[in-house]
Amino acid sequence: MSYRLTQNEADAVFAELLKKFDIYAPHRHVCAGRYSDDDIVKYDKVESLSDVEYKKKSDYPMKEVISPIQQALFYFTEDEYRESKVSSRPILIFARPCDINAQKIQARIYAGNGGFTDSYYERMKDRVKYILMDCEGGDDNCFCVSMHTNKTDNYSLAVKFHEDGSLFVKVKDQDFDNYFQEIKEIEFEPEFVNKNELKVTVPVIKDHETLNKLKAHPMWNEFNSRCISCGACTIACSTCTCFTTKDIIYGDNPEVGERRRIESSCQVDGYTTVAGGISYRKTAGEKMRFKMLHKFHDYKERFVDSDMCVGCGRCTARCPQFISITTTLDKMSKAIEEIEKGEV
Ligand code: SF4
Ligand code: SF4
């Protein structure tokens, strides 16, 4: 069932939802962006509908609600430890289709991958329901249509905001019916983007020989001088899951503290360093090659039905060196063409 809510009705429903749920949404932080007058939009716990930034795609992904950039795993003393706790309150998240579909990818990595389930991810994921936000095509870095992540039916409510403060809502999950009992029904179905400014074709690597030649292709050398291995692209990525751990010691006694997990990146120095100081991928070009093939080949080889990218374009937008993931994909396609023609 669908409804049109006036601003007052929408505020009243939101206030009711807040009694039961922690609600997260993209939120605008004024003048907190990269440059002095730039805003930044990232996910936060919100207390009213006016806190929700519905026009601009968030600069950072929705995954931060479910798998925070850093979190305590457990606390320890000399002879015991205690696992960290999280609230048991259910969570509602305002999200666009790309971010909701990114969770399908993350869940596969965190839950049950190789027979191991990440309990810290599971305990958050199990609390979450989605409010699908209307998206009118994103920005000039988006390519969700090419990645088939422009649509989803994984939501409890779908909303479309209007400038006058009114709200169209579709209620898909009957658990929410009672919040709308006093409101007159209308016809409303969420619409999905069918075209982005950017169109991308993910290259097909048809066999191991092509893959090995692509790994050795000179195209990756360009990144040795361009990419500064800062990892900003992966921190902004809707699907990346890599993390490291760090022990925080509280005082003079090194046996008392907490173990944190902190998001990490395949792009930063030290990521592949192992015992003896050996590092498997030293150059920025090697790291970029790993990232691209992981996202656009290896994940699909393992899980079959999708690449590990939802086309949100955040990596391109956040890169201080203006390295575009779609241009890099085009370069990969060109390199594969050269390999197949026997030119390299
Ligand atoms: S690789 Fe880039 S475009 Fe793809 S999901 Fe990650 S941030 Fe978005
Ligand atoms: S591609 Fe850009 S954002 Fe990613 S590590 Fe290199 S310089 Fe940083």
Coordinates of C-alpha atoms and ligand atoms in Angstrom, one line a residue:
M1 CA 0.0 0.0 0.0
S2 CA 1.2 3.5 -0.7
Y3 CA 0.5 6.9 0.8
R4 CA 1.2 10.6 0.3
L5 CA 2.1 12.2 3.6
T6 CA 2.1 15.9 4.3
Q7 CA 5.2 17.2 6.0
N8 CA 3.4 17.1 9.4
E9 CA 2.2 13.5 8.8
A10 CA 5.7 12.5 7.6
D11 CA 7.3 14.0 10.7
A12 CA 4.8 12.3 13.0
V13 CA 5.4 8.9 11.4
F14 CA 9.2 9.4 11.6
A15 CA 8.8 10.3 15.3
E16 CA 6.9 7.0 15.9
L17 CA 9.5 5.0 14.0
L18 CA 12.2 6.6 16.2
K19 CA 10.6 5.0 19.3
K20 CA 11.4 1.6 18.0
F21 CA 14.3 2.0 15.5
D22 CA 17.8 3.5 15.3
I23 CA 17.5 5.4 12.0
Y24 CA 20.5 6.1 9.7
A25 CA 20.6 8.2 6.6
P26 CA 22.9 10.3 4.4
H27 CA 23.5 13.5 6.3
R28 CA 25.1 16.7 5.1
H29 CA 28.1 18.1 7.1
V30 CA 28.5 21.7 6.1
C31 CA 32.0 22.8 5.2
A32 CA 33.5 19.5 6.4
G33 CA 34.5 18.3 3.0
R34 CA 37.8 18.1 1.1
Y35 CA 38.1 21.8 0.4
S36 CA 37.3 24.7 2.8
D37 CA 33.8 25.5 1.4
D38 CA 32.9 21.9 0.5
D39 CA 30.2 19.9 2.4
I40 CA 30.5 16.2 2.8
V41 CA 27.5 13.8 2.9
K42 CA 28.0 10.7 4.9
Y43 CA 25.8 8.3 6.9
D44 CA 24.8 9.3 10.4
K45 CA 22.1 8.4 13.0
V46 CA 19.3 10.9 12.3
E47 CA 16.7 12.3 14.6
S48 CA 14.3 13.9 12.1
L49 CA 13.4 13.8 8.4
S50 CA 15.1 17.2 7.9
D51 CA 18.4 15.5 8.8
V52 CA 18.1 13.3 5.7
E53 CA 20.1 14.5 2.6
Y54 CA 18.0 13.1 -0.1
K55 CA 19.2 15.0 -3.1
K56 CA 22.9 14.3 -3.3
K57 CA 24.5 10.8 -3.3
S58 CA 26.5 10.3 -0.1
D59 CA 30.3 10.7 -0.5
Y60 CA 30.8 7.7 1.7
P61 CA 28.9 4.4 1.5
M62 CA 26.0 3.1 3.5
K63 CA 28.2 0.1 4.5
E64 CA 29.7 2.2 7.3
V65 CA 26.5 1.7 9.4
I66 CA 26.8 -2.1 9.3
S67 CA 30.6 -2.4 9.2
P68 CA 32.0 0.8 10.7
I69 CA 35.5 2.1 9.7
Q70 CA 36.6 1.1 13.2
Q71 CA 35.0 -0.9 16.0
A72 CA 36.1 -2.6 19.2
L73 CA 36.0 -6.4 18.9
F74 CA 36.9 -7.3 22.5
Y75 CA 38.3 -5.9 25.7
F76 CA 41.1 -7.7 27.5
T77 CA 43.0 -7.8 30.8
E78 CA 45.9 -10.0 31.9
D79 CA 43.7 -13.1 32.3
E80 CA 40.4 -12.6 30.7
Y81 CA 38.6 -11.0 27.7
R82 CA 35.1 -9.9 27.0
E83 CA 33.5 -9.5 23.5
S84 CA 32.2 -6.0 22.7
K85 CA 28.4 -5.5 22.7
V86 CA 26.1 -3.6 20.4
S87 CA 22.6 -2.4 21.0
S88 CA 19.8 -4.8 20.2
R89 CA 17.5 -2.1 18.8
P90 CA 16.5 -2.7 15.2
I91 CA 17.9 -0.4 12.6
L92 CA 16.3 1.4 9.6
I93 CA 18.6 2.7 6.9
F94 CA 17.7 5.2 4.1
A95 CA 19.5 3.9 1.1
R96 CA 19.7 3.9 -2.7
P97 CA 19.6 0.7 -4.7
C98 CA 23.4 0.6 -5.3
D99 CA 24.1 0.7 -1.6
I100 CA 21.4 -1.9 -0.8
N101 CA 22.8 -4.2 -3.5
A102 CA 26.3 -3.7 -2.2
Q103 CA 25.2 -5.5 1.0
K104 CA 24.4 -8.6 -1.0
I105 CA 28.1 -8.6 -2.1
Q106 CA 29.4 -7.8 1.4
A107 CA 27.2 -10.4 3.0
R108 CA 28.7 -13.1 0.8
I109 CA 32.2 -12.1 1.9
Y110 CA 31.5 -11.7 5.6
A111 CA 28.9 -14.5 6.0
G112 CA 29.8 -18.1 5.4
N113 CA 32.7 -17.4 3.1
G114 CA 35.0 -20.4 3.3
G115 CA 32.9 -21.8 6.2
F116 CA 33.5 -18.8 8.5
T117 CA 30.9 -16.3 9.5
D118 CA 31.9 -12.9 10.7
S119 CA 29.8 -12.5 13.8
Y120 CA 30.5 -8.8 14.1
Y121 CA 28.9 -8.2 10.7
E122 CA 26.1 -10.7 11.3
R123 CA 25.0 -9.0 14.6
M124 CA 24.6 -5.7 12.7
K125 CA 23.1 -7.0 9.5
D126 CA 20.4 -9.0 11.3
R127 CA 19.0 -5.8 12.8
V128 CA 18.7 -3.9 9.5
K129 CA 15.7 -3.0 7.4
Y130 CA 15.9 -0.6 4.5
I131 CA 14.0 2.5 3.4
L132 CA 14.6 2.7 -0.3
M133 CA 15.3 6.3 -1.4
D134 CA 14.4 7.7 -4.7
C135 CA 17.4 8.1 -7.0
E136 CA 17.2 10.2 -10.2
G137 CA 20.4 8.9 -11.8
G138 CA 23.1 9.9 -9.4
D139 CA 26.0 12.0 -10.7
D140 CA 28.4 11.8 -13.6
N141 CA 30.5 9.1 -11.9
C142 CA 27.6 6.6 -11.4
F143 CA 27.3 3.5 -13.6
C144 CA 24.9 1.3 -11.6
V145 CA 22.8 0.4 -14.8
S146 CA 25.9 -1.1 -16.4
M147 CA 26.5 -3.1 -13.2
H148 CA 22.8 -4.2 -12.9
T149 CA 22.5 -2.7 -9.4
N150 CA 20.0 0.0 -10.3
K151 CA 17.0 -1.9 -9.0
T152 CA 16.2 -3.8 -5.8
D153 CA 13.2 -5.3 -4.0
N154 CA 15.1 -5.5 -0.7
Y155 CA 13.3 -2.8 1.2
S156 CA 10.6 -2.4 3.8
L157 CA 9.5 1.1 2.8
A158 CA 10.2 3.1 -0.4
V159 CA 10.1 6.9 -0.2
K160 CA 10.1 9.8 -2.6
F161 CA 10.8 13.2 -1.1
H162 CA 9.2 16.4 -2.4
E163 CA 10.5 20.0 -2.2
D164 CA 7.3 21.0 -0.2
G165 CA 8.2 18.5 2.6
S166 CA 5.6 16.0 1.6
L167 CA 6.6 12.4 1.1
F168 CA 5.4 9.5 -1.1
V169 CA 5.7 6.2 0.7
K170 CA 5.2 2.6 -0.4
V171 CA 4.8 0.1 2.5
K172 CA 6.1 -3.3 1.3
D173 CA 6.7 -4.8 4.8
Q174 CA 3.5 -5.4 6.7
D175 CA 5.3 -4.8 10.0
F176 CA 5.0 -1.1 9.1
D177 CA 1.3 -1.0 8.2
N178 CA 0.2 0.3 11.6
Y179 CA 2.3 3.5 11.2
F180 CA 0.1 4.6 8.3
Q181 CA -3.4 3.6 9.5
E182 CA -4.8 7.1 9.6
I183 CA -3.5 8.1 6.1
K184 CA -5.3 7.9 2.8
E185 CA -4.0 5.5 0.2
I186 CA -2.7 6.6 -3.2
E187 CA -1.0 4.9 -6.1
F188 CA 2.8 5.1 -5.9
E189 CA 5.5 2.7 -7.0
P190 CA 9.2 3.5 -6.6
E191 CA 10.9 4.2 -10.0
F192 CA 14.4 3.0 -10.8
V193 CA 17.1 4.7 -12.9
N194 CA 17.3 3.1 -16.3
K195 CA 20.2 5.1 -17.7
N196 CA 23.3 6.8 -16.3
E197 CA 25.5 9.4 -18.1
L198 CA 28.3 6.8 -17.9
K199 CA 28.0 3.4 -19.6
V200 CA 30.6 0.7 -18.9
T201 CA 31.3 -2.7 -20.4
V202 CA 33.1 -5.0 -18.1
P203 CA 35.7 -6.8 -20.2
V204 CA 35.5 -10.6 -20.3
I205 CA 38.8 -12.5 -19.6
K206 CA 38.2 -15.7 -21.4
D207 CA 41.0 -17.9 -20.2
H208 CA 44.0 -18.2 -17.8
E209 CA 46.4 -17.3 -20.6
T210 CA 44.7 -14.0 -21.2
L211 CA 44.5 -13.3 -17.5
N212 CA 48.3 -13.9 -17.1
K213 CA 49.1 -11.7 -20.1
L214 CA 46.8 -9.0 -18.7
K215 CA 48.6 -9.2 -15.3
A216 CA 51.9 -8.6 -17.2
H217 CA 50.6 -5.9 -19.5
P218 CA 52.4 -2.5 -19.3
M219 CA 49.1 -0.7 -18.7
W220 CA 49.6 -1.0 -15.0
N221 CA 52.9 0.9 -15.0
E222 CA 51.0 4.2 -15.5
F223 CA 49.8 3.9 -11.9
N224 CA 53.3 3.8 -10.5
S225 CA 53.5 7.6 -11.1
R226 CA 49.8 8.5 -10.8
C227 CA 48.5 6.6 -7.8
I228 CA 49.8 7.7 -4.4
S229 CA 48.6 4.5 -2.7
C230 CA 46.4 6.5 -0.2
G231 CA 43.6 3.9 -0.2
A232 CA 40.9 6.6 -0.4
C233 CA 39.2 4.7 -3.2
T234 CA 38.7 1.6 -1.1
I235 CA 37.5 3.4 2.0
A236 CA 34.8 5.1 -0.1
C237 CA 33.9 1.8 -1.8
S238 CA 30.5 0.4 -1.2
T239 CA 31.7 -3.2 -1.3
C240 CA 35.3 -3.4 0.0
T241 CA 35.6 -5.4 3.2
C242 CA 39.3 -5.6 4.1
F243 CA 40.4 -4.7 7.6
T244 CA 43.3 -4.9 10.0
T245 CA 43.4 -5.1 13.8
K246 CA 45.1 -3.0 16.3
D247 CA 45.4 -3.3 20.1
I248 CA 44.7 -0.1 22.0
I249 CA 46.4 -0.2 25.4
Y250 CA 44.6 1.9 28.0
G251 CA 47.5 2.8 30.4
D252 CA 50.9 1.7 31.6
N253 CA 49.9 -1.9 31.7
P254 CA 50.2 -3.4 28.2
E255 CA 48.0 -6.3 29.2
V256 CA 44.9 -4.1 29.5
G257 CA 43.1 -2.7 26.5
E258 CA 40.9 -3.5 23.6
R259 CA 41.3 -5.0 20.2
R260 CA 39.9 -2.8 17.3
R261 CA 39.3 -3.7 13.8
I262 CA 40.0 -0.9 11.4
E263 CA 39.2 -0.8 7.8
S264 CA 42.3 -1.4 5.6
S265 CA 43.0 -1.2 1.9
C266 CA 44.8 -3.3 -0.7
Q267 CA 46.1 0.0 -2.0
V268 CA 48.2 1.1 0.9
D269 CA 51.8 0.2 1.7
G270 CA 52.2 -2.7 4.1
Y271 CA 49.0 -4.4 3.2
T272 CA 50.7 -7.5 1.8
T273 CA 53.8 -7.4 4.1
V274 CA 54.4 -10.8 5.7
A275 CA 56.9 -12.2 8.1
G276 CA 60.5 -11.4 7.1
G277 CA 59.4 -8.1 5.7
I278 CA 58.5 -9.5 2.3
S279 CA 55.8 -7.7 0.4
Y280 CA 53.8 -9.4 -2.4
R281 CA 52.7 -6.2 -4.2
K282 CA 55.1 -3.3 -3.8
T283 CA 54.3 -0.9 -6.6
A284 CA 51.2 1.2 -7.0
G285 CA 50.7 -0.5 -10.4
E286 CA 50.7 -4.0 -8.9
K287 CA 48.2 -2.8 -6.2
M288 CA 45.9 -1.3 -8.8
R289 CA 46.1 -4.5 -10.9
F290 CA 45.1 -6.5 -7.9
K291 CA 42.1 -4.2 -7.1
M292 CA 40.8 -4.1 -10.6
L293 CA 41.1 -7.9 -11.1
H294 CA 39.6 -8.6 -7.7
K295 CA 36.6 -6.5 -8.4
F296 CA 36.1 -7.3 -12.1
H297 CA 37.3 -10.9 -12.3
D298 CA 38.1 -12.8 -9.2
Y299 CA 34.9 -12.2 -7.2
K300 CA 32.8 -13.3 -10.2
E301 CA 35.0 -16.4 -10.7
R302 CA 34.1 -17.4 -7.1
F303 CA 30.5 -16.3 -6.7
V304 CA 29.5 -16.4 -10.4
D305 CA 26.5 -14.0 -10.7
S306 CA 28.0 -10.5 -10.2
D307 CA 31.2 -8.5 -10.1
M308 CA 32.3 -6.9 -6.8
C309 CA 31.3 -3.4 -7.9
V310 CA 27.9 -1.7 -7.8
G311 CA 28.9 1.2 -10.0
C312 CA 28.5 3.9 -7.3
G313 CA 31.5 5.8 -8.6
R314 CA 32.6 6.9 -5.2
C315 CA 36.1 5.6 -5.8
T316 CA 36.5 7.9 -8.8
A317 CA 35.0 10.9 -6.9
R318 CA 37.3 10.5 -3.8
C319 CA 40.6 9.8 -5.7
P320 CA 42.9 12.8 -5.2
Q321 CA 44.8 11.9 -8.3
F322 CA 41.7 11.8 -10.5
I323 CA 42.0 8.1 -11.3
S324 CA 38.7 7.0 -12.7
I325 CA 37.6 3.4 -12.3
T326 CA 35.6 3.5 -15.5
T327 CA 38.6 4.8 -17.5
T328 CA 40.7 2.1 -16.0
L329 CA 38.1 -0.5 -17.0
D330 CA 38.2 0.9 -20.6
K331 CA 42.0 0.5 -20.5
M332 CA 41.7 -3.1 -19.3
S333 CA 39.3 -3.7 -22.3
K334 CA 41.8 -2.2 -24.7
A335 CA 44.7 -4.3 -23.2
I336 CA 42.6 -7.5 -23.6
E337 CA 41.9 -6.6 -27.2
E338 CA 45.6 -6.2 -27.8
I339 CA 46.3 -9.5 -26.1
E340 CA 43.6 -11.3 -28.2
K341 CA 45.1 -9.9 -31.4
G342 CA 48.5 -11.1 -30.4
E343 CA 49.9 -7.5 -30.3
V344 CA 51.5 -7.9 -26.8
Ligands
SF4_1 S1 34.8 -0.1 -7.1 FE1 34.2 2.1 -7.2 S2 32.3 2.1 -8.4 FE2 32.7 0.0 -7.7 S3 31.5 -0.2 -5.8 FE3 33.6 0.3 -5.2 S4 33.5 2.6 -5.1 FE4 31.7 2.0 -6.2
SF4_2 S1 43.5 5.2 -7.0 FE1 43.4 7.2 -6.2 S2 42.3 7.0 -4.3 FE2 43.0 4.9 -4.9 S3 45.0 4.6 -3.8 FE3 45.4 5.5 -5.8 S4 45.5 7.7 -5.5 FE4 44.5 6.9 -3.7

